[in-house]
Coordinates of C-alpha atoms in Angstrom, one line a residue:
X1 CA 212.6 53.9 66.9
X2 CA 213.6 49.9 66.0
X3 CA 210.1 48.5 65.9
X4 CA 207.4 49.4 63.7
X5 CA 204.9 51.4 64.2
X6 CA 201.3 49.4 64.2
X7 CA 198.6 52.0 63.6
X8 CA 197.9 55.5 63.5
X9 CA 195.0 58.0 64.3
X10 CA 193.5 61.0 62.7
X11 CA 191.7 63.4 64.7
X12 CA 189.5 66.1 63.1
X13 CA 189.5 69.0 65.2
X14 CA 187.0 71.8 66.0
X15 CA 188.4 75.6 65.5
X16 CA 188.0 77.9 68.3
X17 CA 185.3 79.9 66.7
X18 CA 182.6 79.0 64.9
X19 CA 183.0 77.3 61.4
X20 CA 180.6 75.3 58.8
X21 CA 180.1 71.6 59.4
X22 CA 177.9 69.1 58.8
X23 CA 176.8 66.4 61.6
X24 CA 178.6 63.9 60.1
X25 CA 182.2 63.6 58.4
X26 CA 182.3 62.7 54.8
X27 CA 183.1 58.3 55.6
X28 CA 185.5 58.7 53.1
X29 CA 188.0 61.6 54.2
X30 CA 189.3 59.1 57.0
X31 CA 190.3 56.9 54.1
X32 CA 191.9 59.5 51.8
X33 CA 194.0 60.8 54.6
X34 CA 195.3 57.4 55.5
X35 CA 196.4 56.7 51.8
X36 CA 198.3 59.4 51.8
X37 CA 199.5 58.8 54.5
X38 CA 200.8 55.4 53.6
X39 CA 201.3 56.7 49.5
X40 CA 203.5 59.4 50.5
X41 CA 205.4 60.3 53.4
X42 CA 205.6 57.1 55.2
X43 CA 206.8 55.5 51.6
X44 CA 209.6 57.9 51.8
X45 CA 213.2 56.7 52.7
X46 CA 213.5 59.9 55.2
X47 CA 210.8 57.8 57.0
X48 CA 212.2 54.3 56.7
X49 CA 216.1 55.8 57.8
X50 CA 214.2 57.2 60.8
X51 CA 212.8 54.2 61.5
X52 CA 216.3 51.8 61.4
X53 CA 218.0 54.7 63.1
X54 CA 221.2 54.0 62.1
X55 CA 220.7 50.2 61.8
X56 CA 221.0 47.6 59.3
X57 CA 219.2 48.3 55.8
X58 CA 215.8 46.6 55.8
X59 CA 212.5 47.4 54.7
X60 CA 210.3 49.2 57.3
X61 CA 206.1 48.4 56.1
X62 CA 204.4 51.7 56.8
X63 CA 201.6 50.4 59.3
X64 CA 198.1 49.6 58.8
X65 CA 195.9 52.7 59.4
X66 CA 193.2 53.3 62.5
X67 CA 191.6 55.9 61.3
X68 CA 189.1 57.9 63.6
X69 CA 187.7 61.3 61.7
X70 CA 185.4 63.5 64.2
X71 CA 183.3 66.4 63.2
X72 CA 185.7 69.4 61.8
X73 CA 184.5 69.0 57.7
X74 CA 182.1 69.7 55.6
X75 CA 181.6 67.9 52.0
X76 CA 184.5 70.3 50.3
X77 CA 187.0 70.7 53.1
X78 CA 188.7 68.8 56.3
X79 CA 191.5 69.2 58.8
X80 CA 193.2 67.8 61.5
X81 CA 195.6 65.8 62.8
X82 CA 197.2 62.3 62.5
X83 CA 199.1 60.3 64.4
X84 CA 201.3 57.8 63.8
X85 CA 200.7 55.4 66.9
X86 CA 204.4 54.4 68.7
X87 CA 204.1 51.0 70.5
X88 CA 204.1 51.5 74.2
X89 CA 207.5 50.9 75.1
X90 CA 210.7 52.6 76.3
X91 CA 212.6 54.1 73.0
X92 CA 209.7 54.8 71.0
X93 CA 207.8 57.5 69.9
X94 CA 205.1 58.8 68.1
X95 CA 205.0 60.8 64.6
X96 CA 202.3 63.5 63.8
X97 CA 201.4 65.8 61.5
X98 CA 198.9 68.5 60.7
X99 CA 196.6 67.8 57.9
X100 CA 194.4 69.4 55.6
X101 CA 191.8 68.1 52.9
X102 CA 189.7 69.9 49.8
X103 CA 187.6 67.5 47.4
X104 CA 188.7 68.2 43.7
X105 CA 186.2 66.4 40.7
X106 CA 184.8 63.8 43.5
X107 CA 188.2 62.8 45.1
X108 CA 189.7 64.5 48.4
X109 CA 192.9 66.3 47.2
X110 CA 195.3 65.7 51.1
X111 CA 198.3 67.1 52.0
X112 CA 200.7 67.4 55.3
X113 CA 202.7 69.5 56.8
X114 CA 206.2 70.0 54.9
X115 CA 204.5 69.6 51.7
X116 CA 204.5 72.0 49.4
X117 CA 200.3 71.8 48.8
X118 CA 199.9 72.0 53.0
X119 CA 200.0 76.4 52.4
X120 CA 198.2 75.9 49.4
X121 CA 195.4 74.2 50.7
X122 CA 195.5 75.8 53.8
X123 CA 195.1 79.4 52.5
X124 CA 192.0 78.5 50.9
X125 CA 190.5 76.0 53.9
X126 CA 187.0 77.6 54.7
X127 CA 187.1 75.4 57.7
X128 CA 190.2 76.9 58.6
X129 CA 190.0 80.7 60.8
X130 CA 192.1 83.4 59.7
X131 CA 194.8 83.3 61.7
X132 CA 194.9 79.6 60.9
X133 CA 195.0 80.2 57.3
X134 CA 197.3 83.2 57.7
X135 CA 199.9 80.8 60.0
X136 CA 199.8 77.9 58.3
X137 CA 199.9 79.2 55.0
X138 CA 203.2 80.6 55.8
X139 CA 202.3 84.4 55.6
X140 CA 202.0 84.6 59.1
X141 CA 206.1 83.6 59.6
X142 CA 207.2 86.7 60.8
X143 CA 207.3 88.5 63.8
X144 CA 209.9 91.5 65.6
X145 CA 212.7 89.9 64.4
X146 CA 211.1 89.4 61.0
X147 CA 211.3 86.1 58.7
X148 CA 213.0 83.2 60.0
X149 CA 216.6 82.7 58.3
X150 CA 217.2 80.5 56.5
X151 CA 220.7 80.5 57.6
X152 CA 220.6 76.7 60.0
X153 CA 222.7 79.1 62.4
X154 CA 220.5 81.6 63.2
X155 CA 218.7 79.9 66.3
X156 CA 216.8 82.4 67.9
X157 CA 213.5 81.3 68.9
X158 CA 212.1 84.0 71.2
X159 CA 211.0 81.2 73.4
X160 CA 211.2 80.9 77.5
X161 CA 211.3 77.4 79.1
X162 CA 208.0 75.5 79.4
X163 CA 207.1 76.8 83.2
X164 CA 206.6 79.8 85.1
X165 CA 209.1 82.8 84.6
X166 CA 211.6 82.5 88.1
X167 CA 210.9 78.7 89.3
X168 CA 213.4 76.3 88.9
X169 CA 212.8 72.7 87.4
X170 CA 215.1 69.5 86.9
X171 CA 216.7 68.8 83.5
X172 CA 215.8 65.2 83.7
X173 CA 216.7 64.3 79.8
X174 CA 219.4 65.8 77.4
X175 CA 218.6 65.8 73.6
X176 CA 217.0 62.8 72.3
X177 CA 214.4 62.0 69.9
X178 CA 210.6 62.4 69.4
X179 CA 210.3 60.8 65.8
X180 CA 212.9 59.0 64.6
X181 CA 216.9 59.8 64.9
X182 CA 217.0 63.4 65.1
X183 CA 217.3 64.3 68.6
X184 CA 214.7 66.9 68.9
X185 CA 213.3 67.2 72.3
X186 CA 214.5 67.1 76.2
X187 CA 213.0 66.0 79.3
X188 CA 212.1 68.2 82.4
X189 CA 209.7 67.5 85.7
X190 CA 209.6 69.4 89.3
X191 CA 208.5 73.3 89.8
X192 CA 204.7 73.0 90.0
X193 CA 204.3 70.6 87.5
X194 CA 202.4 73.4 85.4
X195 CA 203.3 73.7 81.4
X196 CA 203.6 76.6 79.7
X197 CA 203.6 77.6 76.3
X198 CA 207.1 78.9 75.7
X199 CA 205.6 81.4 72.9
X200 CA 202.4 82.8 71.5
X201 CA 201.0 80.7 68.6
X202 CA 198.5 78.3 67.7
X203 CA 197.7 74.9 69.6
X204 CA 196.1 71.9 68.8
X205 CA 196.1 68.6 70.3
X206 CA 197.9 65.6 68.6
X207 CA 196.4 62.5 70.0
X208 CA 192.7 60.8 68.9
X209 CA 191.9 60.6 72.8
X210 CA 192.2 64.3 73.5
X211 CA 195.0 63.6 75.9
X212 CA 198.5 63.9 76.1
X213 CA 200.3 65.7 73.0
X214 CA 199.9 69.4 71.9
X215 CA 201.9 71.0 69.3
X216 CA 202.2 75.0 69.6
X217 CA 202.7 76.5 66.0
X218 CA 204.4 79.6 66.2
X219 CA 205.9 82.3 63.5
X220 CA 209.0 82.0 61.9
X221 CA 208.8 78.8 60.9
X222 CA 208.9 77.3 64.2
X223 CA 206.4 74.8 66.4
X224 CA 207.0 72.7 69.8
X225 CA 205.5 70.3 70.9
X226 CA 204.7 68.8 75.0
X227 CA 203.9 65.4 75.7
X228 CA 202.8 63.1 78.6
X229 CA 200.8 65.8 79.8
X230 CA 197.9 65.1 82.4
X231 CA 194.9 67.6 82.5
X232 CA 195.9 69.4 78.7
X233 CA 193.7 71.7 77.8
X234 CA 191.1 71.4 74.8
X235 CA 193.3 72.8 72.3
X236 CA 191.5 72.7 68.6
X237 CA 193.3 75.9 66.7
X238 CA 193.2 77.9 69.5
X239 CA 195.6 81.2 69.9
X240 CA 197.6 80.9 73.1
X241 CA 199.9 83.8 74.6
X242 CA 203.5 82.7 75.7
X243 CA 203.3 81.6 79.5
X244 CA 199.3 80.0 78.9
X245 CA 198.6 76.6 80.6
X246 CA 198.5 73.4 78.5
X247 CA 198.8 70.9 81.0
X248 CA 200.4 69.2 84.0
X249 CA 203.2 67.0 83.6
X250 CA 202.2 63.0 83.5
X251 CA 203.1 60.0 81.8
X252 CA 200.1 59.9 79.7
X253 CA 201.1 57.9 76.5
X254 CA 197.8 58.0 74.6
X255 CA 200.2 58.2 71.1
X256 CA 202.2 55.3 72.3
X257 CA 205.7 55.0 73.8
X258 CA 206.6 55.2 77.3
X259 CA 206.8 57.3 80.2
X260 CA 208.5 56.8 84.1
X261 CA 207.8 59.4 86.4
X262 CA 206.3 62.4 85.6
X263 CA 207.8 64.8 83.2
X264 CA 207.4 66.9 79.9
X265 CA 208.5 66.1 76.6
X266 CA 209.1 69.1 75.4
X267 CA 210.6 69.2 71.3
X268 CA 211.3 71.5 68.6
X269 CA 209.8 72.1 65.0
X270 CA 211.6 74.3 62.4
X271 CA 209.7 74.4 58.8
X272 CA 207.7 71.5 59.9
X273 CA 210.2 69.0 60.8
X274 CA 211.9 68.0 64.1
X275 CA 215.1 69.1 64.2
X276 CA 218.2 68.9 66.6
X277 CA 217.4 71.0 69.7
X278 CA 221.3 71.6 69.9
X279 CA 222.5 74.8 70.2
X280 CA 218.6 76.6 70.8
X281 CA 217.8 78.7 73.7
X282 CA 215.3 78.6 76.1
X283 CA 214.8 80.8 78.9
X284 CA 218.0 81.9 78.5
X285 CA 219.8 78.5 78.4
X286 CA 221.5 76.8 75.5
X287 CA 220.7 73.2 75.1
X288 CA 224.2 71.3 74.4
X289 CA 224.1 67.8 73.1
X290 CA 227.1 65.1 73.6
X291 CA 227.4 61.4 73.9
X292 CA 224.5 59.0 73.8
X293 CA 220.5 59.8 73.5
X294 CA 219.3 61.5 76.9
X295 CA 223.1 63.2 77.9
X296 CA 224.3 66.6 77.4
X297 CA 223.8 69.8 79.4
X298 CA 222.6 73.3 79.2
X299 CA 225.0 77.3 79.5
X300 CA 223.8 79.9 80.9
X301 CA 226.7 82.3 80.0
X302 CA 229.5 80.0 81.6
X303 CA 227.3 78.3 84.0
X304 CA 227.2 74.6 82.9
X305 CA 224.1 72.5 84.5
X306 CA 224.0 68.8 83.6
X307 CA 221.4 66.7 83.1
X308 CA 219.7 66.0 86.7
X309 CA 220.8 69.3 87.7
X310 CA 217.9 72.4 88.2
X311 CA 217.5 75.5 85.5
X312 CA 216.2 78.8 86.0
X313 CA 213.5 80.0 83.7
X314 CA 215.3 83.5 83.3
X315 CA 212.5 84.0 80.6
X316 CA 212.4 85.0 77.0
X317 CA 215.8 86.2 74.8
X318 CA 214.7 88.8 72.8
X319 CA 215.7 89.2 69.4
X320 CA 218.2 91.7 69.6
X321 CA 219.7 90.6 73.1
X322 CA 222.2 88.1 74.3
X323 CA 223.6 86.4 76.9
X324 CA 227.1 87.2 78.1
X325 CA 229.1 84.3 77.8
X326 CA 233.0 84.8 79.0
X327 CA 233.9 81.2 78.6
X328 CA 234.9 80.5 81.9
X329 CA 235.6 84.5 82.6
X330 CA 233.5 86.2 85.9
X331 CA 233.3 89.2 83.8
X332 CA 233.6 91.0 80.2
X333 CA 235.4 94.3 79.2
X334 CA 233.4 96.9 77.4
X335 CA 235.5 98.7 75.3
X336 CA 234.6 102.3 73.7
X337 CA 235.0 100.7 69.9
X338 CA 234.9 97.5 67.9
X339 CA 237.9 96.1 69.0
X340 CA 240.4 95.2 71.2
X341 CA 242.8 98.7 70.6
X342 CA 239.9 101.1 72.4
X343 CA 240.1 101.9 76.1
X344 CA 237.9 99.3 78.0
X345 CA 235.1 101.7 79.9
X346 CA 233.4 98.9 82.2
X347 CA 232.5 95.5 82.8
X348 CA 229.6 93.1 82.7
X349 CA 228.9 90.0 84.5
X350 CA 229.2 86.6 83.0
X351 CA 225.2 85.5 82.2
X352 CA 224.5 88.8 81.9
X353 CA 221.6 89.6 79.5
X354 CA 222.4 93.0 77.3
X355 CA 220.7 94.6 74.7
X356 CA 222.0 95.3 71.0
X357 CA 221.8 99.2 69.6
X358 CA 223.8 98.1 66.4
X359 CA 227.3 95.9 65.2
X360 CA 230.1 96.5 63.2
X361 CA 233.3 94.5 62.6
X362 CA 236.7 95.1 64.4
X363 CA 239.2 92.9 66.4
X364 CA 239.0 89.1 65.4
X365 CA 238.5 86.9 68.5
X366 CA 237.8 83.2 69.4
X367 CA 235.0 82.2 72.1
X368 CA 233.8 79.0 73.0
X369 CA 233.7 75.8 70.9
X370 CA 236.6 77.7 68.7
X371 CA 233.7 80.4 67.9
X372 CA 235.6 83.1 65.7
X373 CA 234.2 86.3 64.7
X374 CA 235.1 90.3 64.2
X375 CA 231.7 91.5 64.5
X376 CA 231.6 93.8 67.4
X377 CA 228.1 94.6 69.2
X378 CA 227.1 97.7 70.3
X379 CA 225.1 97.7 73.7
X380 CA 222.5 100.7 74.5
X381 CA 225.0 102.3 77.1
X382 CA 227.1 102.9 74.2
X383 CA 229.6 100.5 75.4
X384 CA 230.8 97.6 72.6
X385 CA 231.8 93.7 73.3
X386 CA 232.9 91.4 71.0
X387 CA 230.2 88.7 69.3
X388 CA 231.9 86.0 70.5
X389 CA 231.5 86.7 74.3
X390 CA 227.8 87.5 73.8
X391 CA 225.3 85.0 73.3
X392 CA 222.8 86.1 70.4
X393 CA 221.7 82.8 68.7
X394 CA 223.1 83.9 65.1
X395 CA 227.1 85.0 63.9
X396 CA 225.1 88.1 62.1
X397 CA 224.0 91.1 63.4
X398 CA 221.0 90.8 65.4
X399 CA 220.0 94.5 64.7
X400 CA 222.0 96.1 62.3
X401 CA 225.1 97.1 61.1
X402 CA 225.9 100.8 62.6
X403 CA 225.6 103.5 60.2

């Protein structure tokens, strides 16, 4: 993002069940939230880097706010969202966080996400519902495959692709950013034009006009976020199950920036930041970055699909599967031990998805992008392949070392 950014919006949203509020927002929480918006994160140089993406050093003014507050608050407490307006044009892209407010000795005490007060005051938000304070606190990080690592390997998401199990949609944009330089989020249109939540979590919608932007928070540590949609739903805190609607493709730009022809922007949150959708699966497909913003290409096992080319939603990876990935093989030996010296017993298919019983380390071998490893996996048939021909997401053991 080269230009700077000229206003931003915060949006005070209403919980999916009843809460206390008053009829009218304290006038002075828009205020607060816009100070700190301006006083702290958008005074960092994370911020101003993001903005010069690379460029020449110069000073970036963190924008003027426009602040519109509706009616989730009462006197003690607020929440909601704010939005850091992109200017409508190609390149550019809109920033937003979560917020959350409490009013300490006559003053409102704000904080965002990925600051360290955000749980705090989060976990005791009375405008908040329980599963909102239990998620965004952090305690509700965890799911089957328990906390997420904090290992920047490990990139199992549990997530499908953001339509219908079985269709087929284009890949119309590799990785490429939504806020700044990190190139969090790819493009896809086609199918029925339907988008779904790629896992179970909490939703709310990003932009003051209603329109346009959710973010999904999920557990472990991870959110996603969908925009230019047309016809999102109403999304305030409310739980959503993987596969729910949130809206149609479009090219609504109600945040700011641009869109031609209609498509999702679909990106990924870890701890709440963006961060490089390389290397993250999807419906079974890894996303593979290379050359300039909007290039790259996504595996499937060996199967390589550029961008402008059609994926299958295969659905969700489980967190003790994988995908087989030969590198450029048609199919895999399955041996009757960790390693290469026990009498292969079968085959499986390149793409393949398996299931994990346990690991343990034999043979050494190298896999794709020089991937070397002598953990061995065990699959439930009793059968063992080695890690590196078997798509997991992480170079550990996905469920256990064997006793």
């Amino acid at each position: 993002m080269r230009t700077p950014i000229a206003s931003f919006v915060v949006i005070v949203l209403v919980a999916g069940i009843p809460v206390p509020v008053h009829a009218a927002t304290p006038a002075d929480l828009a205020a607060a939230v816009a100070a700190h918006l301006r006083d702290g994160p958008l005074r960092t140089e994370q911020w101003h880097a993001e903005q010069r993406q690379g460029g020449p050093a110069r000073s970036v003014a963190a924008p003027d706010p426009d602040v519109v507050v509706a009616a989730r608050s009462t006197d003690e407490h607020g929440f909601g969202s704010v939005v850091v307006r992109a200017p409508e044009a190609a390149g550019a892209y809109p920033t937003g966080w979560l917020f959350v407010a409490r009013r300490e000795a006559g003053a409102w005490r704000v904080a965002v996400e990925g600051e360290p007060t955000f749980a705090e005051l989060s976990a005791g938000s009375e405008i908040l519902h329980e599963e909102e304070r239990r998620v965004l606190a952090g305690a509700g990080g965890r799911s089957e495959a328990g906390p997420l690592s904090t290992n920047p390997s490990d990139r199992r998401t549990g997530m499908r692709l953001p339509w219908a199990t079985g269709q087929s949609w284009r890949y119309t944009g590799g990785p490429h950013p939504m806020s700044g330089g990190v190139r969090s989020s790819v493009d896809f249109a086609g199918g029925d034009g339907r988008v779904l939540a790629v896992r179970g979590g909490l939703a709310y919608t990003m932009c003051g006009s209603g329109r346009g932007w959710i973010r999904v928070v999920h557990d472990r540590g991870l959110a996603t976020d969908y925009y230019h949609l047309q016809g999102n739903i109403s999304a305030d805190g409310k739980a959503v199950k993987e596969g729910d609607f949130l809206g149609n493709i479009g090219n609504d730009v109600s945040c700011g920036g641009s869109s031609t022809g209609a498509h999702v922007h679909f990106s990924l949150r870890r701890n709440n930041a963006y961060v490089p959708i390389d290397r993250y699966n999807f419906g079974k497909w890894v996303i593979s970055a290379s050359g300039a913003d909007y290039s790259g290409s996504a595996w499937h096992g060996s199967r390589r699909v550029g961008v402008g080319g059609t994926l299958h939603n295969h659905g969700v990876l489980g967190f003790t599967q994988g995908v087989v990935d030969t590198d450029g093989g048609t199919v895999l030996n399955r041996r009757s031990g960790p390693g290469a010296g026990h009498p292969v017993v079968g085959t499986v298919l390149d793409g393949t998805t398996v299931t994990v019983e346990c690991s343990a380390r034999g043979t050494r071998h190298v896999g794709r992008s020089g991937y070397s490893s002598d953990l061995w996996n065990k699959l439930t048939d009793g059968s063992w392949v080695s890690d590196v021909f078997l798509w997991t997401g992480t170079g550990d053991p996905v469920n256990g070392l064997c006793p």
